[in-house]
mmCIF file of C-alpha atoms and ligand atoms in Angstrom:
data_model
loop_
_atom_site.group_PDB
_atom_site.id
_atom_site.type_symbol
_atom_site.label_atom_id
_atom_site.label_comp_id
_atom_site.label_asym_id
_atom_site.label_seq_id
_atom_site.Cartn_x
_atom_site.Cartn_y
_atom_site.Cartn_z
ATOM 1 C CA MET A 1357 -33.727 -17.452 22.254
ATOM 2 C CA LEU A 1358 -37.203 -16.637 21.030
ATOM 3 C CA ASN A 1359 -39.795 -14.636 22.929
ATOM 4 C CA LYS A 1360 -43.331 -15.854 23.463
ATOM 5 C CA ASN A 1361 -46.153 -14.012 21.774
ATOM 6 C CA VAL A 1362 -47.753 -11.700 24.321
ATOM 7 C CA MET A 1363 -50.204 -9.146 22.955
ATOM 8 C CA THR A 1364 -50.343 -5.815 24.757
ATOM 9 C CA PHE A 1365 -51.772 -2.468 23.774
ATOM 10 C CA ILE A 1366 -49.084 -0.785 21.681
ATOM 11 C CA GLY A 1367 -46.259 0.693 23.751
ATOM 12 C CA CYS A 1368 -47.573 -0.859 27.007
ATOM 13 C CA ASP A 1369 -44.942 -3.544 27.521
ATOM 14 C CA CYS A 1370 -42.745 -2.346 30.394
ATOM 15 C CA GLU A 1371 -42.225 -4.428 33.558
ATOM 16 C CA TYR A 1372 -44.820 -3.951 36.300
ATOM 17 C CA GLU A 1373 -42.281 -2.510 38.757
ATOM 18 C CA ASP A 1374 -41.410 0.207 36.267
ATOM 19 C CA ALA A 1375 -45.013 1.039 35.402
ATOM 20 C CA LYS A 1376 -46.647 4.348 36.253
ATOM 21 C CA ILE A 1377 -49.830 3.692 34.287
ATOM 22 C CA VAL A 1378 -51.488 0.263 34.327
ATOM 23 C CA LEU A 1379 -54.042 -0.710 31.706
ATOM 24 C CA PHE A 1380 -56.562 -3.476 32.178
ATOM 25 C CA GLY A 1381 -59.590 -4.700 30.252
ATOM 26 C CA ALA A 1382 -63.040 -5.230 31.796
ATOM 27 C CA PRO A 1383 -64.810 -7.352 29.163
ATOM 28 C CA PHE A 1384 -68.361 -7.063 30.472
ATOM 29 C CA ASP A 1385 -71.614 -6.182 28.691
ATOM 30 C CA SER A 1386 -74.419 -7.992 30.564
ATOM 31 C CA THR A 1387 -76.613 -4.972 31.322
ATOM 32 C CA THR A 1388 -76.398 -3.495 27.815
ATOM 33 C CA SER A 1389 -79.994 -2.680 26.904
ATOM 34 C CA TYR A 1390 -79.713 -2.396 23.117
ATOM 35 C CA ARG A 1391 -76.882 -3.998 21.126
ATOM 36 C CA PRO A 1392 -74.290 -6.012 23.106
ATOM 37 C CA GLY A 1393 -70.674 -6.776 22.199
ATOM 38 C CA THR A 1394 -68.501 -4.352 24.185
ATOM 39 C CA ARG A 1395 -66.999 -7.366 26.010
ATOM 40 C CA PHE A 1396 -64.797 -7.822 22.936
ATOM 41 C CA ALA A 1397 -63.422 -4.263 22.902
ATOM 42 C CA SER A 1398 -60.212 -4.586 24.923
ATOM 43 C CA GLN A 1399 -58.901 -7.602 22.977
ATOM 44 C CA VAL A 1400 -59.723 -6.093 19.594
ATOM 45 C CA MET A 1401 -58.180 -2.777 20.634
ATOM 46 C CA ARG A 1402 -54.952 -4.490 21.721
ATOM 47 C CA ASN A 1403 -54.717 -6.123 18.316
ATOM 48 C CA ASP A 1404 -55.616 -3.061 16.248
ATOM 49 C CA SER A 1405 -53.523 -0.662 18.349
ATOM 50 C CA TRP A 1406 -50.474 -1.971 16.477
ATOM 51 C CA GLY A 1407 -51.831 -0.163 13.412
ATOM 52 C CA LEU A 1408 -51.072 3.096 15.242
ATOM 53 C CA GLU A 1409 -47.718 4.756 15.813
ATOM 54 C CA THR A 1410 -46.361 5.274 19.322
ATOM 55 C CA TYR A 1411 -45.660 8.880 18.282
ATOM 56 C CA SER A 1412 -48.354 11.543 18.533
ATOM 57 C CA PRO A 1413 -47.954 14.502 16.171
ATOM 58 C CA TYR A 1414 -50.686 16.279 18.155
ATOM 59 C CA GLN A 1415 -48.547 16.376 21.279
ATOM 60 C CA ASP A 1416 -45.086 15.800 19.778
ATOM 61 C CA LYS A 1417 -44.619 13.010 22.311
ATOM 62 C CA ASP A 1418 -43.713 9.371 21.817
ATOM 63 C CA MET A 1419 -44.757 6.515 24.096
ATOM 64 C CA THR A 1420 -41.180 5.238 23.865
ATOM 65 C CA ASP A 1421 -39.956 8.487 25.520
ATOM 66 C CA TYR A 1422 -41.627 7.360 28.736
ATOM 67 C CA GLY A 1423 -41.805 3.581 28.613
ATOM 68 C CA TYR A 1424 -43.799 3.267 31.826
ATOM 69 C CA TYR A 1425 -47.032 1.809 30.476
ATOM 70 C CA PHE A 1426 -48.050 -1.691 31.521
ATOM 71 C CA ASP A 1427 -50.947 -3.728 30.113
ATOM 72 C CA SER A 1428 -52.143 -6.188 32.772
ATOM 73 C CA GLY A 1429 -54.584 -7.891 30.408
ATOM 74 C CA ASP A 1430 -58.279 -8.605 30.789
ATOM 75 C CA LEU A 1431 -60.010 -9.531 34.000
ATOM 76 C CA GLU A 1432 -61.678 -12.930 33.969
ATOM 77 C CA LEU A 1433 -65.237 -11.951 34.793
ATOM 78 C CA PRO A 1434 -68.326 -14.009 35.696
ATOM 79 C CA ILE A 1435 -70.524 -12.349 33.072
ATOM 80 C CA GLY A 1436 -74.108 -12.428 34.320
ATOM 81 C CA ASP A 1437 -73.286 -11.510 37.911
ATOM 82 C CA SER A 1438 -72.849 -7.743 38.028
ATOM 83 C CA VAL A 1439 -72.096 -7.756 41.767
ATOM 84 C CA GLN A 1440 -69.139 -10.128 41.423
ATOM 85 C CA VAL A 1441 -67.956 -8.394 38.257
ATOM 86 C CA LEU A 1442 -67.875 -5.018 39.997
ATOM 87 C CA ASP A 1443 -66.032 -6.561 42.947
ATOM 88 C CA ALA A 1444 -63.370 -7.986 40.627
ATOM 89 C CA ILE A 1445 -62.913 -4.624 38.912
ATOM 90 C CA GLU A 1446 -62.725 -2.856 42.271
ATOM 91 C CA LYS A 1447 -60.050 -5.291 43.488
ATOM 92 C CA ARG A 1448 -57.896 -4.863 40.382
ATOM 93 C CA THR A 1449 -58.138 -1.080 40.647
ATOM 94 C CA GLU A 1450 -57.319 -1.239 44.355
ATOM 95 C CA THR A 1451 -54.191 -3.309 43.678
ATOM 96 C CA ILE A 1452 -52.958 -0.814 41.101
ATOM 97 C CA LEU A 1453 -53.636 2.150 43.403
ATOM 98 C CA ASN A 1454 -51.976 0.466 46.381
ATOM 99 C CA ASP A 1455 -48.891 -0.079 44.237
ATOM 100 C CA GLY A 1456 -48.780 3.666 43.620
ATOM 101 C CA LYS A 1457 -49.746 3.443 39.959
ATOM 102 C CA LEU A 1458 -52.530 4.970 37.881
ATOM 103 C CA PRO A 1459 -55.380 2.602 36.899
ATOM 104 C CA PHE A 1460 -56.554 2.905 33.275
ATOM 105 C CA MET A 1461 -59.488 0.634 32.435
ATOM 106 C CA ILE A 1462 -60.824 -0.317 29.025
ATOM 107 C CA GLY A 1463 -64.501 -1.412 29.001
ATOM 108 C CA GLY A 1464 -66.801 -3.021 28.451
ATOM 109 C CA GLU A 1465 -70.138 -1.364 28.937
ATOM 110 C CA HIS A 1466 -70.240 1.718 31.077
ATOM 111 C CA LEU A 1467 -71.292 -0.048 34.308
ATOM 112 C CA VAL A 1468 -67.647 -1.142 34.716
ATOM 113 C CA THR A 1469 -66.829 2.426 35.768
ATOM 114 C CA LEU A 1470 -68.598 1.847 39.080
ATOM 115 C CA GLY A 1471 -66.184 -0.919 40.119
ATOM 116 C CA SER A 1472 -63.115 1.132 39.362
ATOM 117 C CA PHE A 1473 -64.572 4.282 40.862
ATOM 118 C CA ARG A 1474 -65.451 2.514 44.130
ATOM 119 C CA ALA A 1475 -61.787 1.650 44.653
ATOM 120 C CA VAL A 1476 -60.665 5.185 43.819
ATOM 121 C CA ALA A 1477 -63.287 6.812 46.076
ATOM 122 C CA LYS A 1478 -62.365 4.537 48.979
ATOM 123 C CA LYS A 1479 -58.765 5.668 48.800
ATOM 124 C CA ILE A 1480 -59.345 9.271 47.765
ATOM 125 C CA PRO A 1481 -62.542 10.532 49.439
ATOM 126 C CA ASP A 1482 -62.505 14.023 47.882
ATOM 127 C CA VAL A 1483 -62.469 12.641 44.324
ATOM 128 C CA HIS A 1484 -64.547 14.322 41.586
ATOM 129 C CA ILE A 1485 -65.754 12.856 38.284
ATOM 130 C CA ILE A 1486 -65.509 14.278 34.793
ATOM 131 C CA HIS A 1487 -67.780 12.285 32.506
ATOM 132 C CA PHE A 1488 -67.991 12.505 28.689
ATOM 133 C CA ASP A 1489 -70.998 10.707 27.209
ATOM 134 C CA ALA A 1490 -74.013 11.039 24.936
ATOM 135 C CA HIS A 1491 -76.171 9.641 27.736
ATOM 136 C CA THR A 1492 -77.014 10.910 31.196
ATOM 137 C CA ASP A 1493 -76.671 7.464 32.894
ATOM 138 C CA LEU A 1494 -78.511 9.008 35.851
ATOM 139 C CA ARG A 1495 -81.518 6.674 36.173
ATOM 140 C CA GLU A 1496 -82.256 5.448 39.691
ATOM 141 C CA ASP A 1497 -82.807 2.075 38.028
ATOM 142 C CA TYR A 1498 -83.387 0.643 34.576
ATOM 143 C CA LEU A 1499 -86.378 -1.755 34.504
ATOM 144 C CA GLY A 1500 -85.851 -2.289 38.220
ATOM 145 C CA VAL A 1501 -82.115 -2.965 37.944
ATOM 146 C CA THR A 1502 -79.998 -0.516 39.930
ATOM 147 C CA LEU A 1503 -76.642 -1.882 38.712
ATOM 148 C CA SER A 1504 -77.122 -0.911 35.074
ATOM 149 C CA HIS A 1505 -75.143 0.915 32.411
ATOM 150 C CA ALA A 1506 -78.048 3.408 32.433
ATOM 151 C CA SER A 1507 -77.562 4.058 36.170
ATOM 152 C CA VAL A 1508 -73.807 4.048 36.515
ATOM 153 C CA ILE A 1509 -73.298 7.758 37.140
ATOM 154 C CA ARG A 1510 -76.240 7.796 39.574
ATOM 155 C CA ARG A 1511 -74.506 5.001 41.524
ATOM 156 C CA CYS A 1512 -71.309 7.057 41.524
ATOM 157 C CA HIS A 1513 -73.340 9.969 42.901
ATOM 158 C CA ASP A 1514 -74.525 7.660 45.722
ATOM 159 C CA ILE A 1515 -70.836 7.443 46.681
ATOM 160 C CA VAL A 1516 -69.589 11.024 46.257
ATOM 161 C CA GLY A 1517 -72.731 13.066 46.873
ATOM 162 C CA ASP A 1518 -73.761 16.412 45.409
ATOM 163 C CA GLY A 1519 -71.706 18.767 43.289
ATOM 164 C CA LYS A 1520 -68.843 16.382 42.509
ATOM 165 C CA ILE A 1521 -69.842 15.093 39.061
ATOM 166 C CA PHE A 1522 -69.419 17.059 35.816
ATOM 167 C CA GLN A 1523 -70.959 15.696 32.613
ATOM 168 C CA PHE A 1524 -70.313 16.866 29.044
ATOM 169 C CA GLY A 1525 -71.687 16.055 25.595
ATOM 170 C CA ILE A 1526 -74.991 14.787 27.004
ATOM 171 C CA ARG A 1527 -77.846 14.575 24.499
ATOM 172 C CA SER A 1528 -79.992 11.649 25.600
ATOM 173 C CA GLY A 1529 -81.865 10.581 28.706
ATOM 174 C CA ASP A 1530 -85.388 10.747 30.066
ATOM 175 C CA ARG A 1531 -86.936 13.955 31.401
ATOM 176 C CA PRO A 1532 -86.708 12.973 35.092
ATOM 177 C CA GLU A 1533 -82.930 12.515 34.698
ATOM 178 C CA PHE A 1534 -82.497 16.005 33.264
ATOM 179 C CA LEU A 1535 -84.770 17.462 35.968
ATOM 180 C CA TRP A 1536 -82.827 15.615 38.665
ATOM 181 C CA ALA A 1537 -79.542 17.004 37.337
ATOM 182 C CA LYS A 1538 -81.082 20.498 37.284
ATOM 183 C CA GLU A 1539 -81.692 20.249 41.038
ATOM 184 C CA GLY A 1540 -77.916 20.601 41.304
ATOM 185 C CA TYR A 1541 -76.983 17.065 42.295
ATOM 186 C CA VAL A 1542 -74.640 16.898 39.293
ATOM 187 C CA SER A 1543 -73.471 19.420 36.702
ATOM 188 C CA LEU A 1544 -74.944 18.304 33.366
ATOM 189 C CA ASN A 1545 -73.592 20.099 30.283
ATOM 190 C CA LYS A 1546 -75.516 19.330 27.123
ATOM 191 C CA PHE A 1547 -74.322 18.591 23.586
ATOM 192 C CA ASN A 1548 -70.644 19.669 23.647
ATOM 193 C CA PHE A 1549 -67.738 20.783 25.826
ATOM 194 C CA ASN A 1550 -68.933 24.326 26.554
ATOM 195 C CA GLY A 1551 -68.101 25.088 30.164
ATOM 196 C CA LEU A 1552 -65.287 22.559 30.401
ATOM 197 C CA LYS A 1553 -62.586 25.231 30.824
ATOM 198 C CA GLU A 1554 -64.474 26.781 33.757
ATOM 199 C CA THR A 1555 -64.961 23.337 35.275
ATOM 200 C CA VAL A 1556 -61.295 22.366 35.192
ATOM 201 C CA GLU A 1557 -60.397 25.792 36.561
ATOM 202 C CA LYS A 1558 -62.684 25.030 39.496
ATOM 203 C CA LEU A 1559 -61.191 21.567 39.954
ATOM 204 C CA LYS A 1560 -57.571 22.653 39.728
ATOM 205 C CA GLY A 1561 -55.437 20.530 42.050
ATOM 206 C CA LYS A 1562 -58.394 18.367 43.107
ATOM 207 C CA PRO A 1563 -58.405 14.624 42.429
ATOM 208 C CA VAL A 1564 -60.475 13.680 39.385
ATOM 209 C CA TYR A 1565 -61.679 10.349 38.011
ATOM 210 C CA PHE A 1566 -62.084 10.700 34.234
ATOM 211 C CA THR A 1567 -64.581 8.440 32.434
ATOM 212 C CA ILE A 1568 -65.152 8.551 28.674
ATOM 213 C CA ASP A 1569 -68.055 6.811 26.992
ATOM 214 C CA LEU A 1570 -66.943 6.941 23.370
ATOM 215 C CA ASP A 1571 -70.532 7.418 22.185
ATOM 216 C CA VAL A 1572 -70.011 11.071 23.111
ATOM 217 C CA LEU A 1573 -68.547 11.169 19.573
ATOM 218 C CA ASP A 1574 -70.865 11.653 16.635
ATOM 219 C CA PRO A 1575 -71.964 8.333 15.066
ATOM 220 C CA SER A 1576 -70.345 9.483 11.793
ATOM 221 C CA VAL A 1577 -67.010 9.373 13.650
ATOM 222 C CA PHE A 1578 -67.768 6.444 15.924
ATOM 223 C CA PRO A 1579 -70.585 4.208 14.643
ATOM 224 C CA GLY A 1580 -69.310 1.046 16.332
ATOM 225 C CA THR A 1581 -71.172 1.387 19.603
ATOM 226 C CA GLY A 1582 -74.308 -0.131 21.127
ATOM 227 C CA THR A 1583 -76.421 3.004 21.508
ATOM 228 C CA PRO A 1584 -75.341 5.616 18.949
ATOM 229 C CA GLU A 1585 -76.792 9.124 19.336
ATOM 230 C CA ALA A 1586 -76.814 11.622 16.474
ATOM 231 C CA GLY A 1587 -75.457 15.105 17.089
ATOM 232 C CA GLY A 1588 -72.219 14.233 18.848
ATOM 233 C CA VAL A 1589 -68.820 15.888 18.953
ATOM 234 C CA GLN A 1590 -66.064 15.526 16.368
ATOM 235 C CA PHE A 1591 -62.800 13.696 17.007
ATOM 236 C CA MET A 1592 -60.663 16.843 17.285
ATOM 237 C CA GLU A 1593 -63.123 18.367 19.750
ATOM 238 C CA LEU A 1594 -62.747 15.274 21.902
ATOM 239 C CA LEU A 1595 -58.941 15.417 21.708
ATOM 240 C CA ASP A 1596 -58.973 19.094 22.730
ATOM 241 C CA ALA A 1597 -61.306 18.316 25.617
ATOM 242 C CA ILE A 1598 -59.125 15.414 26.787
ATOM 243 C CA HIS A 1599 -56.138 17.767 26.717
ATOM 244 C CA THR A 1600 -58.037 20.392 28.720
ATOM 245 C CA VAL A 1601 -58.971 17.873 31.402
ATOM 246 C CA ILE A 1602 -55.670 16.031 31.767
ATOM 247 C CA ALA A 1603 -53.441 19.103 31.510
ATOM 248 C CA ASN A 1604 -55.347 20.853 34.300
ATOM 249 C CA CYS A 1605 -56.619 18.156 36.646
ATOM 250 C CA ASN A 1606 -55.012 15.689 38.993
ATOM 251 C CA ILE A 1607 -56.210 12.460 37.341
ATOM 252 C CA VAL A 1608 -56.362 9.588 39.841
ATOM 253 C CA GLY A 1609 -58.081 7.015 37.631
ATOM 254 C CA CYS A 1610 -59.682 6.784 34.215
ATOM 255 C CA ASP A 1611 -61.540 4.604 31.776
ATOM 256 C CA VAL A 1612 -62.606 4.446 28.131
ATOM 257 C CA ASN A 1613 -65.622 2.339 27.314
ATOM 258 C CA GLU A 1614 -68.471 1.344 24.970
ATOM 259 C CA LEU A 1615 -66.610 0.342 21.798
ATOM 260 C CA CYS A 1616 -68.620 -2.565 20.349
ATOM 261 C CA PRO A 1617 -66.426 -4.456 17.848
ATOM 262 C CA PRO A 1618 -69.229 -6.618 16.360
ATOM 263 C CA LEU A 1619 -70.855 -3.376 15.180
ATOM 264 C CA ASP A 1620 -67.589 -1.966 13.859
ATOM 265 C CA THR A 1621 -67.616 -3.608 10.447
ATOM 266 C CA SER A 1622 -65.011 -1.243 8.979
ATOM 267 C CA GLY A 1623 -62.633 -1.266 11.946
ATOM 268 C CA ALA A 1624 -62.665 2.534 11.912
ATOM 269 C CA SER A 1625 -64.332 2.882 15.310
ATOM 270 C CA THR A 1626 -61.727 0.602 16.873
ATOM 271 C CA ALA A 1627 -59.020 2.777 15.334
ATOM 272 C CA VAL A 1628 -60.693 5.829 16.882
ATOM 273 C CA ALA A 1629 -60.857 4.145 20.294
ATOM 274 C CA CYS A 1630 -57.185 3.132 20.133
ATOM 275 C CA LYS A 1631 -56.154 6.640 19.221
ATOM 276 C CA VAL A 1632 -58.140 8.078 22.109
ATOM 277 C CA VAL A 1633 -56.323 5.721 24.494
ATOM 278 C CA ARG A 1634 -52.905 6.548 23.037
ATOM 279 C CA GLU A 1635 -53.544 10.277 23.294
ATOM 280 C CA MET A 1636 -54.750 9.904 26.881
ATOM 281 C CA LEU A 1637 -51.693 7.868 27.850
ATOM 282 C CA LEU A 1638 -49.431 10.527 26.379
ATOM 283 C CA GLU A 1639 -51.359 13.379 27.977
ATOM 284 C CA LEU A 1640 -50.945 11.605 31.310
ATOM 285 C CA SER A 1641 -47.161 11.391 30.797
ATOM 286 C CA LYS A 1642 -45.036 14.183 32.191
HETATM 287 MN MN1 MN B 2364 -73.413 6.464 26.452
#
C-alpha cells in the first residue's frame, strides 16, 4: 500500500488524539500596511521545514522523542474580512484548547494574534502576554482601522487590561504609543531582551500567551518580512530569550508570525522561521 502525500511541518505528523501541541496556519495579510505576502508563510514553512533536522543540538532534544506534534493545516480564511477571519482563528484555537491541547499558530500578519488570544483569554482570564517584536503595535487605530496589524497588541490590552502585557525588542512606533506605554498600561522594553529574566520571575506559574513577530530579529538575520527595522536582535539572542520564557512560564498558547516569503528571495528567512518554530516546539516538550 502507498501513502498519500500529506505535507506537515517536519515532525508534526502524529494522530490528533495523541497530540499535545497543535499547529495551524492563519494565512492572512489584508491589513499589512507596507509589503504584503505573509499569507504564504505557513505553506512555505511546511515545505522548507524538511530541510531541518528533527534534532536540536541546542537543547539535545529530538522531536521524535516526543512525537506529540500535530499539524492541522491552514485555515480557509475570507481574506478581506478581518472580523470573520478573527472569528475563524478564535474558533480553531477554542477547539484545540477544549481538547486539552496547546494551540500553536503560524501567521500571517500580526493581527492574527488577536483571534487566537481571544479564545485563550476567554478560557483563561488571568492570562498574560509576552510579546517579541520590532514594533509597538499599540496604535488605537491605523488610518481609522481598529483591527489592524499596527493595533493588535492594543486590542489585546482591551481584553486583559493594565499590567498584563510585556513587550521586548521594540524599536519602532509613533511617540504617542511610547508615551501611552509609559503610563504603565503595558511594560514596553526597548531594543533587546534586557529585563526579560525579571519579567519571567514575576510571571512564574502564571498563564502566558507568547507571541513572536519575527521582525524582532535584525534584518541582516531576517530580511524576508514586510516591515524590516534595523537594529534588531541576533538569532542566538532570540533562542536564549525563547528558552527563558518557555522554561519559566506556563505557556497556554503561542504564535510566530510575519515571515513574508515573496520577500525572502534566498530562502534564508524561511529557514530562520522554521528553526524558531522547531526550537519552540522542543522547548515546550517536557
Ligand atoms: Mn513587527
